[in-house]
PDB file of C-alpha atoms in Angstrom:
ATOM      1  CA  MET Z1259      -0.198  -0.029   0.209  1.00  0.00           C
ATOM      2  CA  VAL Z1260       1.337   3.234  -0.965  1.00  0.00           C
ATOM      3  CA  MET Z1261      -0.351   6.593   0.857  1.00  0.00           C
ATOM      4  CA  ASP Z1262       1.132   9.927   0.473  1.00  0.00           C
ATOM      5  CA  THR Z1263       1.944  11.350   3.664  1.00  0.00           C
ATOM      6  CA  SER Z1264       2.180  14.654   2.448  1.00  0.00           C
ATOM      7  CA  GLN Z1265      -1.233  16.465   3.472  1.00  0.00           C
ATOM      8  CA  CYS Z1266      -1.826  17.438   7.007  1.00  0.00           C
ATOM      9  CA  GLU Z1267      -4.760  15.116   7.242  1.00  0.00           C
ATOM     10  CA  ARG Z1268      -2.072  12.325   6.995  1.00  0.00           C
ATOM     11  CA  ILE Z1269      -5.062   9.379   6.567  1.00  0.00           C
ATOM     12  CA  VAL Z1270      -3.778   6.304   8.102  1.00  0.00           C
ATOM     13  CA  PRO Z1271      -4.950   2.178   7.553  1.00  0.00           C
ATOM     14  CA  VAL Z1272      -6.596   0.074  10.255  1.00  0.00           C
ATOM     15  CA  PHE Z1273      -7.183  -3.583  10.288  1.00  0.00           C
ATOM     16  CA  GLY Z1274     -10.008  -5.158  11.393  1.00  0.00           C
ATOM     17  CA  VAL Z1275      -9.383  -8.586  13.447  1.00  0.00           C
ATOM     18  CA  ARG Z1276     -13.058  -9.294  13.389  1.00  0.00           C
ATOM     19  CA  THR Z1277     -14.173  -7.812   9.814  1.00  0.00           C
ATOM     20  CA  ARG Z1278     -10.319  -8.593   8.047  1.00  0.00           C
ATOM     21  CA  CYS Z1279     -10.431  -5.257   6.207  1.00  0.00           C
ATOM     22  CA  ILE Z1280      -8.468  -2.456   6.305  1.00  0.00           C
ATOM     23  CA  ALA Z1281     -10.221   0.392   6.670  1.00  0.00           C
ATOM     24  CA  LEU Z1282      -8.620   4.275   6.394  1.00  0.00           C
ATOM     25  CA  VAL Z1283      -9.782   6.542   8.767  1.00  0.00           C
ATOM     26  CA  PRO Z1284      -8.202   9.846  10.301  1.00  0.00           C
ATOM     27  CA  ARG Z1285      -5.053   9.862  12.652  1.00  0.00           C
ATOM     28  CA  ASN Z1286      -5.308  10.976  16.116  1.00  0.00           C
ATOM     29  CA  GLY Z1287      -5.462  14.854  15.986  1.00  0.00           C
ATOM     30  CA  SER Z1288      -3.771  14.559  19.493  1.00  0.00           C
ATOM     31  CA  ARG Z1289      -0.394  13.437  17.590  1.00  0.00           C
ATOM     32  CA  PRO Z1290       1.244  16.385  16.141  1.00  0.00           C
ATOM     33  CA  THR Z1291       0.008  17.290  12.434  1.00  0.00           C
ATOM     34  CA  TRP Z1292       3.452  18.475  11.361  1.00  0.00           C
ATOM     35  CA  PRO Z1293       6.363  17.579  14.198  1.00  0.00           C
ATOM     36  CA  MET Z1294      10.102  18.723  14.606  1.00  0.00           C
ATOM     37  CA  TYR Z1295      11.907  16.007  15.955  1.00  0.00           C
ATOM     38  CA  LEU Z1296      14.901  16.668  18.293  1.00  0.00           C
ATOM     39  CA  PRO Z1297      16.389  14.213  19.488  1.00  0.00           C
ATOM     40  CA  VAL Z1298      17.528  14.501  22.986  1.00  0.00           C
ATOM     41  CA  GLY Z1299      19.388  11.409  25.527  1.00  0.00           C
ATOM     42  CA  GLY Z1300      17.771   8.422  23.620  1.00  0.00           C
ATOM     43  CA  LYS Z1301      14.865  10.211  22.857  1.00  0.00           C
ATOM     44  CA  LEU Z1302      12.563  12.252  20.891  1.00  0.00           C
ATOM     45  CA  ALA Z1303      11.113  15.786  21.359  1.00  0.00           C
ATOM     46  CA  ALA Z1304       8.441  16.299  18.644  1.00  0.00           C
ATOM     47  CA  LEU Z1305       7.831  19.927  18.515  1.00  0.00           C
ATOM     48  CA  ASP Z1306       4.594  21.286  17.226  1.00  0.00           C
ATOM     49  CA  ASP Z1307       2.967  24.291  17.108  1.00  0.00           C
ATOM     50  CA  ASP Z1308      -0.450  22.898  18.624  1.00  0.00           C
ATOM     51  CA  SER Z1309       0.423  19.780  20.135  1.00  0.00           C
ATOM     52  CA  SER Z1310       4.416  18.688  21.219  1.00  0.00           C
ATOM     53  CA  GLU Z1311       5.140  15.513  23.115  1.00  0.00           C
ATOM     54  CA  LEU Z1312       8.134  13.634  24.340  1.00  0.00           C
ATOM     55  CA  LEU Z1313       8.511  10.204  22.624  1.00  0.00           C
ATOM     56  CA  ARG Z1314      10.609   6.986  23.927  1.00  0.00           C
ATOM     57  CA  PRO Z1315      11.116   4.254  22.031  1.00  0.00           C
ATOM     58  CA  CYS Z1316       9.316   0.997  22.042  1.00  0.00           C
ATOM     59  CA  LEU Z1317       8.912  -2.306  20.632  1.00  0.00           C
ATOM     60  CA  TRP Z1318       7.875  -1.468  17.202  1.00  0.00           C
ATOM     61  CA  GLY Z1319       8.115   2.636  17.589  1.00  0.00           C
ATOM     62  CA  TRP Z1320       7.888   5.139  19.724  1.00  0.00           C
ATOM     63  CA  GLY Z1321       5.164   6.151  22.103  1.00  0.00           C
ATOM     64  CA  THR Z1322       4.333   8.986  24.238  1.00  0.00           C
ATOM     65  CA  GLN Z1323       6.064   9.404  27.427  1.00  0.00           C
ATOM     66  CA  ASP Z1324       5.189  12.953  28.363  1.00  0.00           C
ATOM     67  CA  ARG Z1325       3.219  15.972  27.250  1.00  0.00           C
ATOM     68  CA  LEU Z1326       5.450  18.731  26.191  1.00  0.00           C
ATOM     69  CA  PRO Z1327       4.653  22.290  26.176  1.00  0.00           C
ATOM     70  CA  ASN Z1328       4.324  23.929  22.526  1.00  0.00           C
ATOM     71  CA  PRO Z1329       7.444  26.077  21.401  1.00  0.00           C
ATOM     72  CA  PRO Z1330       6.899  30.120  22.115  1.00  0.00           C
ATOM     73  CA  PHE Z1331       8.060  30.462  18.112  1.00  0.00           C
ATOM     74  CA  ASP Z1332       7.199  29.743  14.838  1.00  0.00           C
ATOM     75  CA  LEU Z1333       9.024  26.357  13.737  1.00  0.00           C
ATOM     76  CA  GLU Z1334       9.485  27.469  10.690  1.00  0.00           C
ATOM     77  CA  ASP Z1335      11.521  30.249  12.100  1.00  0.00           C
ATOM     78  CA  MET Z1336      14.144  27.633  13.711  1.00  0.00           C
ATOM     79  CA  THR Z1337      17.246  28.271  12.012  1.00  0.00           C
ATOM     80  CA  ALA Z1338      19.478  25.663  14.458  1.00  0.00           C
ATOM     81  CA  HIS Z1339      19.005  23.160  17.546  1.00  0.00           C
ATOM     82  CA  CYS Z1340      21.062  21.120  19.521  1.00  0.00           C
ATOM     83  CA  ALA Z1341      20.794  18.885  23.079  1.00  0.00           C
ATOM     84  CA  HIS Z1342      22.817  19.467  25.994  1.00  0.00           C
ATOM     85  CA  PRO Z1343      25.154  16.642  27.590  1.00  0.00           C
ATOM     86  CA  ASP Z1344      22.891  16.622  30.183  1.00  0.00           C
ATOM     87  CA  GLY Z1345      20.845  14.368  27.984  1.00  0.00           C
ATOM     88  CA  ARG Z1346      17.537  16.272  28.994  1.00  0.00           C
ATOM     89  CA  THR Z1347      17.438  19.726  27.872  1.00  0.00           C
ATOM     90  CA  VAL Z1348      17.319  20.655  24.114  1.00  0.00           C
ATOM     91  CA  PHE Z1349      18.485  24.107  22.706  1.00  0.00           C
ATOM     92  CA  VAL Z1350      16.842  25.729  19.616  1.00  0.00           C
ATOM     93  CA  SER Z1351      17.766  29.002  18.285  1.00  0.00           C
ATOM     94  CA  SER Z1352      14.726  30.964  15.597  1.00  0.00           C
ATOM     95  CA  LYS Z1353      15.364  34.068  13.562  1.00  0.00           C
ATOM     96  CA  ALA Z1354      14.982  35.872  17.155  1.00  0.00           C
ATOM     97  CA  ALA Z1355      16.200  33.950  19.906  1.00  0.00           C
ATOM     98  CA  THR Z1356      17.045  31.219  21.518  1.00  0.00           C
ATOM     99  CA  PHE Z1357      15.424  29.102  23.807  1.00  0.00           C
ATOM    100  CA  SER Z1358      15.856  25.974  25.712  1.00  0.00           C
ATOM    101  CA  LEU Z1359      13.365  23.060  27.523  1.00  0.00           C
ATOM    102  CA  ASP Z1360      14.128  20.514  30.530  1.00  0.00           C
ATOM    103  CA  THR Z1361      12.060  17.521  28.790  1.00  0.00           C
ATOM    104  CA  ALA Z1362      12.206  15.683  32.042  1.00  0.00           C
ATOM    105  CA  SER Z1363      10.951  18.234  34.481  1.00  0.00           C
ATOM    106  CA  ARG Z1364       7.538  18.124  35.502  1.00  0.00           C
ATOM    107  CA  GLY Z1365       5.640  21.173  34.726  1.00  0.00           C
ATOM    108  CA  ALA Z1366       8.744  21.949  31.963  1.00  0.00           C
ATOM    109  CA  ALA Z1367       8.760  25.504  30.022  1.00  0.00           C
ATOM    110  CA  TRP Z1368      10.335  27.025  27.542  1.00  0.00           C
ATOM    111  CA  ARG Z1369      12.818  29.109  28.692  1.00  0.00           C
ATOM    112  CA  ARG Z1370      14.300  32.546  26.674  1.00  0.00           C
ATOM    113  CA  HIS Z1371      18.483  32.962  26.745  1.00  0.00           C
ATOM    114  CA  GLY Z1372      18.354  35.846  24.688  1.00  0.00           C
ATOM    115  CA  GLU Z1373      18.035  37.491  21.655  1.00  0.00           C
ATOM    116  CA  TRP Z1374      20.603  36.242  19.955  1.00  0.00           C
ATOM    117  CA  LYS Z1375      21.147  32.496  17.527  1.00  0.00           C
ATOM    118  CA  LEU Z1376      23.724  30.242  17.779  1.00  0.00           C
ATOM    119  CA  PRO Z1377      25.988  29.983  14.988  1.00  0.00           C
ATOM    120  CA  PHE Z1378      24.992  27.026  13.326  1.00  0.00           C
ATOM    121  CA  ALA Z1379      22.680  25.961  10.358  1.00  0.00           C
ATOM    122  CA  GLY Z1380      20.134  22.930  11.587  1.00  0.00           C
ATOM    123  CA  ARG Z1381      21.166  20.174  13.834  1.00  0.00           C
ATOM    124  CA  ALA Z1382      24.849  20.616  15.931  1.00  0.00           C
ATOM    125  CA  HIS Z1383      25.989  17.649  17.866  1.00  0.00           C
ATOM    126  CA  PHE Z1384      28.047  17.844  21.694  1.00  0.00           C
ATOM    127  CA  ASP Z1385      31.640  16.441  21.230  1.00  0.00           C
ATOM    128  CA  PRO Z1386      32.882  15.677  24.609  1.00  0.00           C
ATOM    129  CA  ARG Z1387      36.683  15.633  23.373  1.00  0.00           C
ATOM    130  CA  LEU Z1388      35.784  19.207  22.399  1.00  0.00           C
ATOM    131  CA  ASP Z1389      33.238  19.958  24.848  1.00  0.00           C
ATOM    132  CA  ALA Z1390      31.383  22.254  22.459  1.00  0.00           C
ATOM    133  CA  TRP Z1391      28.757  21.608  20.429  1.00  0.00           C
ATOM    134  CA  VAL Z1392      29.795  21.295  16.649  1.00  0.00           C
ATOM    135  CA  GLY Z1393      27.933  21.420  13.389  1.00  0.00           C
ATOM    136  CA  LEU Z1394      28.303  23.498   9.964  1.00  0.00           C
ATOM    137  CA  SER Z1395      28.652  26.696  10.072  1.00  0.00           C
ATOM    138  CA  GLY Z1396      25.182  29.202   9.331  1.00  0.00           C
ATOM    139  CA  ASP Z1397      24.585  29.818   5.596  1.00  0.00           C
ATOM    140  CA  SER Z1398      26.059  33.120   5.391  1.00  0.00           C
ATOM    141  CA  PRO Z1399      28.040  33.763   1.957  1.00  0.00           C
ATOM    142  CA  ASP Z1400      31.066  34.427   4.311  1.00  0.00           C
ATOM    143  CA  THR Z1401      30.791  31.378   6.382  1.00  0.00           C
ATOM    144  CA  LEU Z1402      28.500  28.448   4.290  1.00  0.00           C
ATOM    145  CA  GLY Z1403      31.397  25.458   3.609  1.00  0.00           C
ATOM    146  CA  TYR Z1404      32.884  25.666   7.096  1.00  0.00           C
ATOM    147  CA  LEU Z1405      32.576  24.160  10.884  1.00  0.00           C
ATOM    148  CA  CYS Z1406      31.477  25.596  13.642  1.00  0.00           C
ATOM    149  CA  SER Z1407      32.359  24.762  17.249  1.00  0.00           C
ATOM    150  CA  CYS Z1408      30.176  26.434  20.127  1.00  0.00           C
ATOM    151  CA  ASP Z1409      30.645  26.808  24.194  1.00  0.00           C
ATOM    152  CA  VAL Z1410      27.653  24.712  25.641  1.00  0.00           C
ATOM    153  CA  VAL Z1411      24.970  26.994  27.224  1.00  0.00           C
ATOM    154  CA  PRO Z1412      24.405  26.438  31.061  1.00  0.00           C
ATOM    155  CA  THR Z1413      21.047  25.077  31.587  1.00  0.00           C
ATOM    156  CA  ASP Z1414      21.551  26.663  35.488  1.00  0.00           C
ATOM    157  CA  PRO Z1415      18.811  29.290  35.752  1.00  0.00           C
ATOM    158  CA  SER Z1416      20.819  31.763  37.383  1.00  0.00           C
ATOM    159  CA  SER Z1417      23.009  32.120  34.635  1.00  0.00           C
ATOM    160  CA  ASN Z1418      22.249  34.758  32.241  1.00  0.00           C
ATOM    161  CA  MET Z1419      23.026  34.570  28.870  1.00  0.00           C
ATOM    162  CA  GLU Z1420      22.459  38.351  27.415  1.00  0.00           C
ATOM    163  CA  SER Z1421      25.455  37.638  25.153  1.00  0.00           C
ATOM    164  CA  PRO Z1422      26.012  34.815  22.976  1.00  0.00           C
ATOM    165  CA  PRO Z1423      28.554  31.776  23.817  1.00  0.00           C
ATOM    166  CA  ALA Z1424      31.932  31.967  22.396  1.00  0.00           C
ATOM    167  CA  TRP Z1425      32.414  29.898  18.980  1.00  0.00           C
ATOM    168  CA  LYS Z1426      34.793  29.643  16.068  1.00  0.00           C
ATOM    169  CA  LEU Z1427      35.262  28.753  12.519  1.00  0.00           C
ATOM    170  CA  SER Z1428      37.191  25.807  11.026  1.00  0.00           C
ATOM    171  CA  LYS Z1429      40.308  26.597   9.602  1.00  0.00           C
ATOM    172  CA  GLU Z1430      39.598  24.476   6.240  1.00  0.00           C
ATOM    173  CA  LYS Z1431      36.893  24.709   4.478  1.00  0.00           C
ATOM    174  CA  LEU Z1432      35.192  21.391   3.457  1.00  0.00           C
ATOM    175  CA  PHE Z1433      32.743  22.386   0.633  1.00  0.00           C
ATOM    176  CA  CYS Z1434      32.084  25.186  -1.604  1.00  0.00           C
ATOM    177  CA  GLU Z1435      35.219  25.074  -3.192  1.00  0.00           C
ATOM    178  CA  ASP Z1436      35.010  24.721  -6.812  1.00  0.00           C
ATOM    179  CA  PRO Z1437      33.196  27.266  -8.416  1.00  0.00           C
ATOM    180  CA  ALA Z1438      32.171  24.886 -10.725  1.00  0.00           C
ATOM    181  CA  GLU Z1439      29.796  23.266  -8.649  1.00  0.00           C
ATOM    182  CA  GLN Z1440      26.968  24.920  -6.991  1.00  0.00           C
ATOM    183  CA  HIS Z1441      25.749  23.609  -3.746  1.00  0.00           C
ATOM    184  CA  VAL Z1442      22.309  22.268  -2.781  1.00  0.00           C
ATOM    185  CA  GLY Z1443      22.218  20.969   0.794  1.00  0.00           C
ATOM    186  CA  ALA Z1444      24.375  19.505   3.475  1.00  0.00           C
ATOM    187  CA  SER Z1445      24.379  17.969   7.039  1.00  0.00           C
ATOM    188  CA  LEU Z1446      26.506  16.669   9.483  1.00  0.00           C
ATOM    189  CA  VAL Z1447      26.868  13.082  10.921  1.00  0.00           C
ATOM    190  CA  TYR Z1448      28.399  12.542  14.052  1.00  0.00           C
ATOM    191  CA  VAL Z1449      30.372   9.676  14.487  1.00  0.00           C
ATOM    192  CA  GLY Z1450      31.705   9.668  18.255  1.00  0.00           C
ATOM    193  CA  VAL Z1451      35.168  10.657  19.901  1.00  0.00           C
ATOM    194  CA  ALA Z1452      35.862  13.748  17.510  1.00  0.00           C
ATOM    195  CA  ARG Z1453      34.779  11.821  14.273  1.00  0.00           C
ATOM    196  CA  PHE Z1454      32.337  13.173  11.733  1.00  0.00           C
ATOM    197  CA  CYS Z1455      30.926  12.441   8.740  1.00  0.00           C
ATOM    198  CA  LEU Z1456      29.808  15.543   6.116  1.00  0.00           C
ATOM    199  CA  VAL Z1457      27.128  14.656   3.776  1.00  0.00           C
ATOM    200  CA  GLN Z1458      26.668  17.077   1.098  1.00  0.00           C
ATOM    201  CA  TYR Z1459      24.606  17.057  -2.349  1.00  0.00           C
ATOM    202  CA  PHE Z1460      25.776  19.529  -5.391  1.00  0.00           C
ATOM    203  CA  SER Z1461      25.312  19.935  -8.534  1.00  0.00           C
ATOM    204  CA  VAL Z1462      27.078  20.360 -11.682  1.00  0.00           C
ATOM    205  CA  VAL Z1463      26.547  21.339 -15.732  1.00  0.00           C
ATOM    206  CA  GLU Z1464      28.414  19.724 -18.130  1.00  0.00           C
ATOM    207  CA  ASP Z1465      28.848  21.755 -21.023  1.00  0.00           C
ATOM    208  CA  ASP Z1466      27.757  19.338 -24.383  1.00  0.00           C
ATOM    209  CA  ALA Z1467      29.577  21.921 -26.544  1.00  0.00           C
ATOM    210  CA  ALA Z1468      33.168  22.437 -24.915  1.00  0.00           C
ATOM    211  CA  SER Z1469      33.639  18.495 -26.178  1.00  0.00           C
ATOM    212  CA  SER Z1470      33.292  19.659 -29.680  1.00  0.00           C
ATOM    213  CA  SER Z1471      35.689  22.920 -29.525  1.00  0.00           C
ATOM    214  CA  GLY Z1472      38.740  21.162 -30.648  1.00  0.00           C
ATOM    215  CA  ASN Z1473      36.919  20.210 -34.303  1.00  0.00           C
ATOM    216  CA  ASP Z1474      38.666  23.048 -36.582  1.00  0.00           C
ATOM    217  CA  GLU Z1475      35.802  22.180 -39.424  1.00  0.00           C
ATOM    218  CA  PRO Z1476      33.155  24.719 -39.670  1.00  0.00           C
ATOM    219  CA  GLU Z1477      29.714  23.977 -38.702  1.00  0.00           C
ATOM    220  CA  MET Z1478      26.288  24.935 -39.026  1.00  0.00           C
ATOM    221  CA  GLU Z1479      25.624  26.554 -35.733  1.00  0.00           C
ATOM    222  CA  GLU Z1480      22.134  24.727 -33.685  1.00  0.00           C
ATOM    223  CA  ALA Z1481      20.507  26.089 -30.953  1.00  0.00           C
ATOM    224  CA  MET Z1482      21.687  23.793 -28.785  1.00  0.00           C
ATOM    225  CA  PRO Z1483      19.667  23.203 -25.868  1.00  0.00           C
ATOM    226  CA  PRO Z1484      20.854  23.925 -22.502  1.00  0.00           C
ATOM    227  CA  SER Z1485      22.300  21.497 -20.381  1.00  0.00           C
ATOM    228  CA  SER Z1486      20.392  19.920 -17.559  1.00  0.00           C
ATOM    229  CA  PRO Z1487      21.948  19.639 -13.852  1.00  0.00           C
ATOM    230  CA  ARG Z1488      23.592  16.383 -12.903  1.00  0.00           C
ATOM    231  CA  TYR Z1489      23.417  16.296  -8.874  1.00  0.00           C
ATOM    232  CA  ARG Z1490      25.872  14.365  -6.950  1.00  0.00           C
ATOM    233  CA  LEU Z1491      26.787  13.211  -2.835  1.00  0.00           C
ATOM    234  CA  ARG Z1492      29.717  13.442  -1.532  1.00  0.00           C
ATOM    235  CA  LEU Z1493      30.740  12.212   1.852  1.00  0.00           C
ATOM    236  CA  THR Z1494      33.681  13.112   3.834  1.00  0.00           C
ATOM    237  CA  ALA Z1495      34.884  11.208   6.544  1.00  0.00           C
ATOM    238  CA  PHE Z1496      37.345  13.509   9.216  1.00  0.00           C
ATOM    239  CA  SER Z1497      38.447  13.921  12.515  1.00  0.00           C
ATOM    240  CA  LEU Z1498      37.986  17.406  14.374  1.00  0.00           C
ATOM    241  CA  LEU Z1499      40.512  18.547  17.296  1.00  0.00           C
ATOM    242  CA  TYR Z1500      41.653  21.579  18.411  1.00  0.00           C
ATOM    243  CA  ASP Z1501      45.386  22.554  17.455  1.00  0.00           C
ATOM    244  CA  LYS Z1502      48.026  24.395  19.814  1.00  0.00           C
ATOM    245  CA  LYS Z1503      46.716  27.455  19.087  1.00  0.00           C
ATOM    246  CA  GLY Z1504      43.317  26.952  19.851  1.00  0.00           C
ATOM    247  CA  ASP Z1505      42.400  26.879  16.095  1.00  0.00           C
ATOM    248  CA  LEU Z1506      39.789  24.264  15.222  1.00  0.00           C
ATOM    249  CA  ARG Z1507      40.858  21.860  12.345  1.00  0.00           C
ATOM    250  CA  ALA Z1508      39.197  19.139  10.194  1.00  0.00           C
ATOM    251  CA  GLU Z1509      41.870  16.939  10.258  1.00  0.00           C
ATOM    252  CA  THR Z1510      45.445  15.567  11.178  1.00  0.00           C
ATOM    253  CA  PRO Z1511      48.093  13.962   9.590  1.00  0.00           C
ATOM    254  CA  VAL Z1512      47.043   9.921  11.700  1.00  0.00           C
ATOM    255  CA  THR Z1513      43.876  10.809  10.457  1.00  0.00           C
ATOM    256  CA  PRO Z1514      43.467  12.301   6.516  1.00  0.00           C
ATOM    257  CA  ARG Z1515      39.934  13.127   5.457  1.00  0.00           C
ATOM    258  CA  ARG Z1516      38.506  10.356   3.315  1.00  0.00           C
ATOM    259  CA  VAL Z1517      35.875  11.375   0.499  1.00  0.00           C
ATOM    260  CA  GLY Z1518      33.715   9.205  -1.704  1.00  0.00           C
ATOM    261  CA  CYS Z1519      31.568  11.147  -4.451  1.00  0.00           C
ATOM    262  CA  TYR Z1520      28.459   9.139  -6.192  1.00  0.00           C
ATOM    263  CA  GLN Z1521      25.970  10.319  -9.079  1.00  0.00           C
ATOM    264  CA  LEU Z1522      22.610  10.364  -8.122  1.00  0.00           C
ATOM    265  CA  PRO Z1523      19.696   8.046 -10.114  1.00  0.00           C
ATOM    266  CA  ALA Z1524      18.213  11.060 -12.910  1.00  0.00           C
ATOM    267  CA  PRO Z1525      15.911  12.313 -12.229  1.00  0.00           C
ATOM    268  CA  SER Z1526      16.593  13.970  -8.727  1.00  0.00           C
ATOM    269  CA  GLU Z1527      14.429  16.721  -7.410  1.00  0.00           C
ATOM    270  CA  ILE Z1528      16.754  19.547  -6.102  1.00  0.00           C
ATOM    271  CA  HIS Z1529      13.902  20.192  -3.230  1.00  0.00           C
ATOM    272  CA  GLU Z1530      14.442  16.399  -2.162  1.00  0.00           C
ATOM    273  CA  LEU Z1531      18.183  17.458  -1.630  1.00  0.00           C
ATOM    274  CA  ARG Z1532      18.262  20.531   0.427  1.00  0.00           C
ATOM    275  CA  ASP Z1533      17.580  18.827   3.746  1.00  0.00           C
ATOM    276  CA  PRO Z1534      20.177  15.406   3.530  1.00  0.00           C
ATOM    277  CA  VAL Z1535      18.805  13.117   6.218  1.00  0.00           C
ATOM    278  CA  ALA Z1536      21.611  10.908   7.382  1.00  0.00           C
ATOM    279  CA  PHE Z1537      21.492   8.383  10.350  1.00  0.00           C
ATOM    280  CA  TRP Z1538      24.929   6.545  11.682  1.00  0.00           C
ATOM    281  CA  LEU Z1539      24.466   2.977  12.312  1.00  0.00           C
TER     282      LEU Z1539
END
């Protein structure tokens, strides 16, 4: 059975044990409609504008453990998120401010930390060896292609974080170096112990006219259709560390970067590649 899950109604199949028939019914309205899933302490914080909850792993999926307060910001305005090393608190940055939520606290409430944003694009990961959050830098033209490390924001209610935490960019640029490549999307996967894998989608346009440029014989000019872009996937494995100067380095002589590049099957839709999702098993 194939079903369209892109609609907010999200019809689900239900099997009747007595009738031995399948019926299509609306999903329970208490479940999030368009959730944003944030991993925290082996669980999932499912944030939604109308119905947020904390999910725990069950035998055949995920079950609701607790209800969570709805976020005080528009989910479409989220710019970055990460889990605190305490294993219970999530941090989320919107376009206007940064918030945190202790998912294990009774009567949990969102806390506003200040009118500043975490310096990441999407999800960041805590690395105990670096004692910092690590993620892709924000998508500004000046920092696109770099990694970023950031001091962990304290969860102590008495802490005052009117200013953003200290952060730094990596010395190496990991993508968007070749002008012939058009960046589409990227994500960072944490492998463990300061090891990461960068997943990047990009496109290249191969000019068919370039192959015939060496032909000296005159030919009748014809209007050639523009070449369509070809999408590719690049995986880059590397280690991170701070050097003696305190700079963030994406490789060492002992553990060089390993790169693999793969051609994607045609046709590939660009909107499916802008936010790549990858997991480490």
